[in-house]
PDB file of C-alpha atoms in Angstrom:
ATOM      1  CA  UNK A   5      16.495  -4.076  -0.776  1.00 40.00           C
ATOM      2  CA  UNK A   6      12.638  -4.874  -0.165  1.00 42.00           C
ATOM      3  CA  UNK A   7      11.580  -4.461   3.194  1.00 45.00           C
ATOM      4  CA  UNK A   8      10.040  -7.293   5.029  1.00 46.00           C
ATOM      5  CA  UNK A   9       7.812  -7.766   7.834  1.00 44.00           C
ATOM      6  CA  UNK A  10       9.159  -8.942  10.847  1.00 42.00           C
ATOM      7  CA  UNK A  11      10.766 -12.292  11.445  1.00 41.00           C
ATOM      8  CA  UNK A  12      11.666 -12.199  15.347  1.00 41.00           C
ATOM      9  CA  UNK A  13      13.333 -15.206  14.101  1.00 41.00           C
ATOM     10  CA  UNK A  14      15.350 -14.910  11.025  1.00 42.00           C
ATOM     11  CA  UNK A  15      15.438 -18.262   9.047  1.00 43.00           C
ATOM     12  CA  UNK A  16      13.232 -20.351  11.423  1.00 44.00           C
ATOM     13  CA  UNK A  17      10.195 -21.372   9.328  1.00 46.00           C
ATOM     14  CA  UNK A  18       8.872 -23.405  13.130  1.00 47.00           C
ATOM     15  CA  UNK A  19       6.139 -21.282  14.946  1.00 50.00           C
ATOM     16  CA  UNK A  20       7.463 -20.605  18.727  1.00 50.00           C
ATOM     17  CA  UNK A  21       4.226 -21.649  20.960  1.00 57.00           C
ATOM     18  CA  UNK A  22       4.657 -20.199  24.335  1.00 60.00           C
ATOM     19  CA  UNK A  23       6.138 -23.123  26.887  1.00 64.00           C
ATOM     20  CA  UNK A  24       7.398 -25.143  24.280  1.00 72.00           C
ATOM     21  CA  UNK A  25      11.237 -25.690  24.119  1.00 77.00           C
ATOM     22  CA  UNK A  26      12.726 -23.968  20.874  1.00 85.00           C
ATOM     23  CA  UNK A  27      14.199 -27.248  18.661  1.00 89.00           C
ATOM     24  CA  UNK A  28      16.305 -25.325  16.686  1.00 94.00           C
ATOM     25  CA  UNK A  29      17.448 -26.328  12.941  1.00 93.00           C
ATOM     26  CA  UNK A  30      21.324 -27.395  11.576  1.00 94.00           C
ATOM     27  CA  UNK A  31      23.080 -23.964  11.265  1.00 94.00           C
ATOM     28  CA  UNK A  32      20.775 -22.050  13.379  1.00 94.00           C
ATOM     29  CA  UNK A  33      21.886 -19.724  16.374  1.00 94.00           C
ATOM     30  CA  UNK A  34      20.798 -20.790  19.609  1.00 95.00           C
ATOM     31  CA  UNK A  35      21.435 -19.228  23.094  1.00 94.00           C
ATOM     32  CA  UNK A  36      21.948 -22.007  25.986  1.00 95.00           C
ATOM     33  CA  UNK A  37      20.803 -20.820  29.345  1.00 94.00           C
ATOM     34  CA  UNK A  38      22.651 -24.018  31.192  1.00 94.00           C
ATOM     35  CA  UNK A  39      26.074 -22.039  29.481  1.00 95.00           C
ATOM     36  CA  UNK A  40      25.066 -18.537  31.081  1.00 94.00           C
ATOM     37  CA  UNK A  41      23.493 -17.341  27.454  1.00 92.00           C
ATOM     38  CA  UNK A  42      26.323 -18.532  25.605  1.00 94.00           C
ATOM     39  CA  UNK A  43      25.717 -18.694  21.811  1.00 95.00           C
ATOM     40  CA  UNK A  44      26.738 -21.132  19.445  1.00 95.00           C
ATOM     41  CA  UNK A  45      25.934 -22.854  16.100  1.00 96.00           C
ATOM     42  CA  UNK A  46      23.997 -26.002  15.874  1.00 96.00           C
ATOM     43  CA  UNK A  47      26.343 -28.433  14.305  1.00 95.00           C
ATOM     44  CA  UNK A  48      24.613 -31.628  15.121  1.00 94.00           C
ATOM     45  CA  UNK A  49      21.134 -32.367  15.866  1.00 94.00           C
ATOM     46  CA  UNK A  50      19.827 -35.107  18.474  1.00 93.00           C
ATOM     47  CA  UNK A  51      19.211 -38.714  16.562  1.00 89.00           C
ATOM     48  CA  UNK A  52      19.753 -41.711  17.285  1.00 80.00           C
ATOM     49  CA  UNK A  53      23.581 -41.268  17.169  1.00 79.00           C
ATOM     50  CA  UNK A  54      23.545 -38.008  19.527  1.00 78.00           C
ATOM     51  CA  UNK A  55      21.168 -37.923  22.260  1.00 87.00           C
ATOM     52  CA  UNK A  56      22.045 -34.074  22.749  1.00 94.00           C
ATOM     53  CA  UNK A  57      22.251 -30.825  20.343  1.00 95.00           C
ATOM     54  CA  UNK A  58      26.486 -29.825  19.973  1.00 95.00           C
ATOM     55  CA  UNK A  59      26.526 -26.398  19.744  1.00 96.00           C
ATOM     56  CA  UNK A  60      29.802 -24.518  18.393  1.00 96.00           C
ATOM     57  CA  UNK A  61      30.875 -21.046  19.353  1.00 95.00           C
ATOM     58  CA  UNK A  62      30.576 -18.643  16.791  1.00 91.00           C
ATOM     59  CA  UNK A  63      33.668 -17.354  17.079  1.00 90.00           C
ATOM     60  CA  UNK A  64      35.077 -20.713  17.107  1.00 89.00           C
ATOM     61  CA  UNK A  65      36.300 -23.023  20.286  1.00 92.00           C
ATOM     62  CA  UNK A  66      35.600 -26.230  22.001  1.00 95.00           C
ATOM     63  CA  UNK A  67      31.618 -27.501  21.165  1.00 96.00           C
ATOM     64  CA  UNK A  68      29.477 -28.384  23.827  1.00 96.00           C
ATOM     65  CA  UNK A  69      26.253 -30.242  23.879  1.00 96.00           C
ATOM     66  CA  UNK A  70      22.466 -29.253  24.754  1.00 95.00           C
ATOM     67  CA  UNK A  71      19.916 -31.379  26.510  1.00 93.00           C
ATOM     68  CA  UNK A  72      18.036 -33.146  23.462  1.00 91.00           C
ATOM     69  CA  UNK A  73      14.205 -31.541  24.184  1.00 90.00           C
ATOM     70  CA  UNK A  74      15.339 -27.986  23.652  1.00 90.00           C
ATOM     71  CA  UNK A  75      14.450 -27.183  26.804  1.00 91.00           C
ATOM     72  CA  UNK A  76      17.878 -24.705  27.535  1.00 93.00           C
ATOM     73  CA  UNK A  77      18.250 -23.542  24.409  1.00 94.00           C
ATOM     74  CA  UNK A  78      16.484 -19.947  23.330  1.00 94.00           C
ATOM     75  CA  UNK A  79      16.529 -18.067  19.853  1.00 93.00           C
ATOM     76  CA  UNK A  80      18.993 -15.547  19.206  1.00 92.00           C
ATOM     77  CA  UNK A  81      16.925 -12.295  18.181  1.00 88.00           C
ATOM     78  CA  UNK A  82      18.096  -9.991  15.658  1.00 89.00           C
ATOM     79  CA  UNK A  83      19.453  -7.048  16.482  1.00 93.00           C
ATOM     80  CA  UNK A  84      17.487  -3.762  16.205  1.00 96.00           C
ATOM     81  CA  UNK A  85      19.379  -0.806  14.181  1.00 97.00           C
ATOM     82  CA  UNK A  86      16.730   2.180  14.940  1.00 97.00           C
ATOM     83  CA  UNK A  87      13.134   2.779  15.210  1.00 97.00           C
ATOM     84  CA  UNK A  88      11.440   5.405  13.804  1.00 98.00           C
ATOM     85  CA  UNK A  89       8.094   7.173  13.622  1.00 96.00           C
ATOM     86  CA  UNK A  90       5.656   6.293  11.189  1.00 97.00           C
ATOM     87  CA  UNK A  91       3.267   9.404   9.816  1.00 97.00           C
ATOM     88  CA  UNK A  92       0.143   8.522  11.960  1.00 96.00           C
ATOM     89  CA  UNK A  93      -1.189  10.481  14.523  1.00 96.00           C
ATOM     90  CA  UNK A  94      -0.735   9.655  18.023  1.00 95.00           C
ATOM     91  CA  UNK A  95      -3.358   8.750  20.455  1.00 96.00           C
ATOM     92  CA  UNK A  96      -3.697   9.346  24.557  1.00 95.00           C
ATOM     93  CA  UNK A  97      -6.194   6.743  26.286  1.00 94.00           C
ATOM     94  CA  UNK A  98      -7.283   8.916  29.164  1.00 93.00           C
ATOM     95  CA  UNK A  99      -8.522   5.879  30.897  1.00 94.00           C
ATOM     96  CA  UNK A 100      -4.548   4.477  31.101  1.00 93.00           C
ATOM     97  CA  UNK A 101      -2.609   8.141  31.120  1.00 93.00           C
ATOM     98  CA  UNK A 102      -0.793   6.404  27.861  1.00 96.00           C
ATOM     99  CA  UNK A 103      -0.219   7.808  24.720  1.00 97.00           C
ATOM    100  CA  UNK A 104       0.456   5.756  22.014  1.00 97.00           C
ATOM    101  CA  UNK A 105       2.982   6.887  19.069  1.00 97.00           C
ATOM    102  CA  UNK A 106       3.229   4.139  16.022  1.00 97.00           C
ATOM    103  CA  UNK A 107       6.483   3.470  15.327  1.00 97.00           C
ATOM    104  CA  UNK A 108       8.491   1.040  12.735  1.00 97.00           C
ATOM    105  CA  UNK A 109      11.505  -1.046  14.361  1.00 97.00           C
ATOM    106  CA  UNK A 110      14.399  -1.719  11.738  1.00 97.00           C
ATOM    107  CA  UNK A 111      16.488  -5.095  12.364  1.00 94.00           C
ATOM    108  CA  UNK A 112      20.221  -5.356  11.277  1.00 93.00           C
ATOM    109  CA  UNK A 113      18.860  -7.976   8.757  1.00 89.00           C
ATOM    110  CA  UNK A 114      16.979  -5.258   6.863  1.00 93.00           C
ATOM    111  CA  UNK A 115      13.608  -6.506   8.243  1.00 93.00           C
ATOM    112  CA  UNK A 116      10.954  -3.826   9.986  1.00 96.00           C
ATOM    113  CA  UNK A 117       7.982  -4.353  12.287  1.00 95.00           C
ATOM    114  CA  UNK A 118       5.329  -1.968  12.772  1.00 97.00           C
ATOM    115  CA  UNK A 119       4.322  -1.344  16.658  1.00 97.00           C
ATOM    116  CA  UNK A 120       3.501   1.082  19.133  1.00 97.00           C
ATOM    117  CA  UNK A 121       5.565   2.956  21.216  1.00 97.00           C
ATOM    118  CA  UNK A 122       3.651   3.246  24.589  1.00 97.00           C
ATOM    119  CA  UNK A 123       4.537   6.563  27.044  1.00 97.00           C
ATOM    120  CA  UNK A 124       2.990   7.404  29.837  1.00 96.00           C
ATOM    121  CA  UNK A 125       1.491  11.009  30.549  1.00 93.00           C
ATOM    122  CA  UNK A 126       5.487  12.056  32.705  1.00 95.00           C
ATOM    123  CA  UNK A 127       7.002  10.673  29.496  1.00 96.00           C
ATOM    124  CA  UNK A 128       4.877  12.632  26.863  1.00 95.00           C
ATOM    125  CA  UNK A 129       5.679  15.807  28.997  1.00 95.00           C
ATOM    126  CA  UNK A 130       8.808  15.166  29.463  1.00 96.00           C
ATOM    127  CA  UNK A 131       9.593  14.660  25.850  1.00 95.00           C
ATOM    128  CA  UNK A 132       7.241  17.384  25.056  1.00 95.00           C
ATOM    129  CA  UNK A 133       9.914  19.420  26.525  1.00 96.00           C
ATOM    130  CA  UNK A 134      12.480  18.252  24.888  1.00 96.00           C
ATOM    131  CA  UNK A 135      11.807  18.198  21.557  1.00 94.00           C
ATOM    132  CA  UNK A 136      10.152  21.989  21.808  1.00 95.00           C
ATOM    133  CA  UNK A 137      14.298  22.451  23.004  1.00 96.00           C
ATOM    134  CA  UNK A 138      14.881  20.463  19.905  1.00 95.00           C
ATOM    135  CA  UNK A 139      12.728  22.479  17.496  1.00 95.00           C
ATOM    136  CA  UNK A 140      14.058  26.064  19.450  1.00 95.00           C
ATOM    137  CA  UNK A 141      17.632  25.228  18.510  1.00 94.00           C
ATOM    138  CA  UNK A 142      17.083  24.168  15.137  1.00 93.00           C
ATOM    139  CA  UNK A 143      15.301  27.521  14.280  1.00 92.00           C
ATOM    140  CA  UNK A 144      18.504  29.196  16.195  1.00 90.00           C
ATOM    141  CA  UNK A 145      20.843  27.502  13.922  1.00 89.00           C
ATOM    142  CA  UNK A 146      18.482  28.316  10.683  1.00 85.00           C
ATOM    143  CA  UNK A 147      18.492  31.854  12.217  1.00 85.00           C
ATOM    144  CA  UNK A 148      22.618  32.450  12.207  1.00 83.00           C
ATOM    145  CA  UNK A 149      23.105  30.539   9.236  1.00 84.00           C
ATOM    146  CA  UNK A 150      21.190  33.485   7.247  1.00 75.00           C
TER     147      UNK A 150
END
């Protein structure tokens, strides 16, 4: 499978400006904050037969409806799997006691997104420690396997 860049969004082609409602599309996933973060499927949109979104659960159930502008309904995000390092070199701003470590998140939909994982100086030593541990009982185990 091709790996893709980042859709925070997966299927929804509508740029999310910040304060607008989300107006999500037939079929789409949306969470609905006046349900407590329920999710559901959009099975009907507003028009000028529904004034509201219905909204299904996904695991099936009695539909409910969504106010018409959006305006309680969020995106459903897709689920990261892992995140790993990417082969750059780290950097430490001095200025913010922050070290910087790029990083690629993997979502369950096979997308990634490149980013930075941001620690501050107690988390670089702390995990300084830990992976030296790391590293010691690797060499241990290399060393009794012989």
């Amino acid at each position: 499978m091709a790996e893709e860049s980042a859709k925070q969004l997966p299927g929804s082609e509508t740029a999310l400006i910040p304060g607008t409602p989300f107006q999500p599309r037939l079929g789409e996933l949306a969470l609905d904050l006046a349900k407590g973060g329920k999710i559901g499927v959009v099975v009907a949109l507003p028009s000028g037969i529904s004034a509201s979104y219905q909204l299904r659960p996904v695991d099936g159930g009695e539909d409910w409806r969504a106010r018409s502008d959006g305006s309680t309904l969020c995106p459903v995000p897709v689920p990261v799997t892992h995140v790993t390092p990417m082969k750059q070199d780290a950097v430490y701003d001095h200025r913010a006691q922050q070290a910087a470590v790029p990083v690629t998140v993997h979502y369950e939909d096979g997308s990634v997104c490149e980013t930075l994982l941001v620690l501050t100086s107690m988390q670089v030593e702390l995990y300084y420690l830990q992976f030296d541990q790391l590293i010691e009982a690797r060499e241990s185990t290399r060393e009794h396997q012989r």
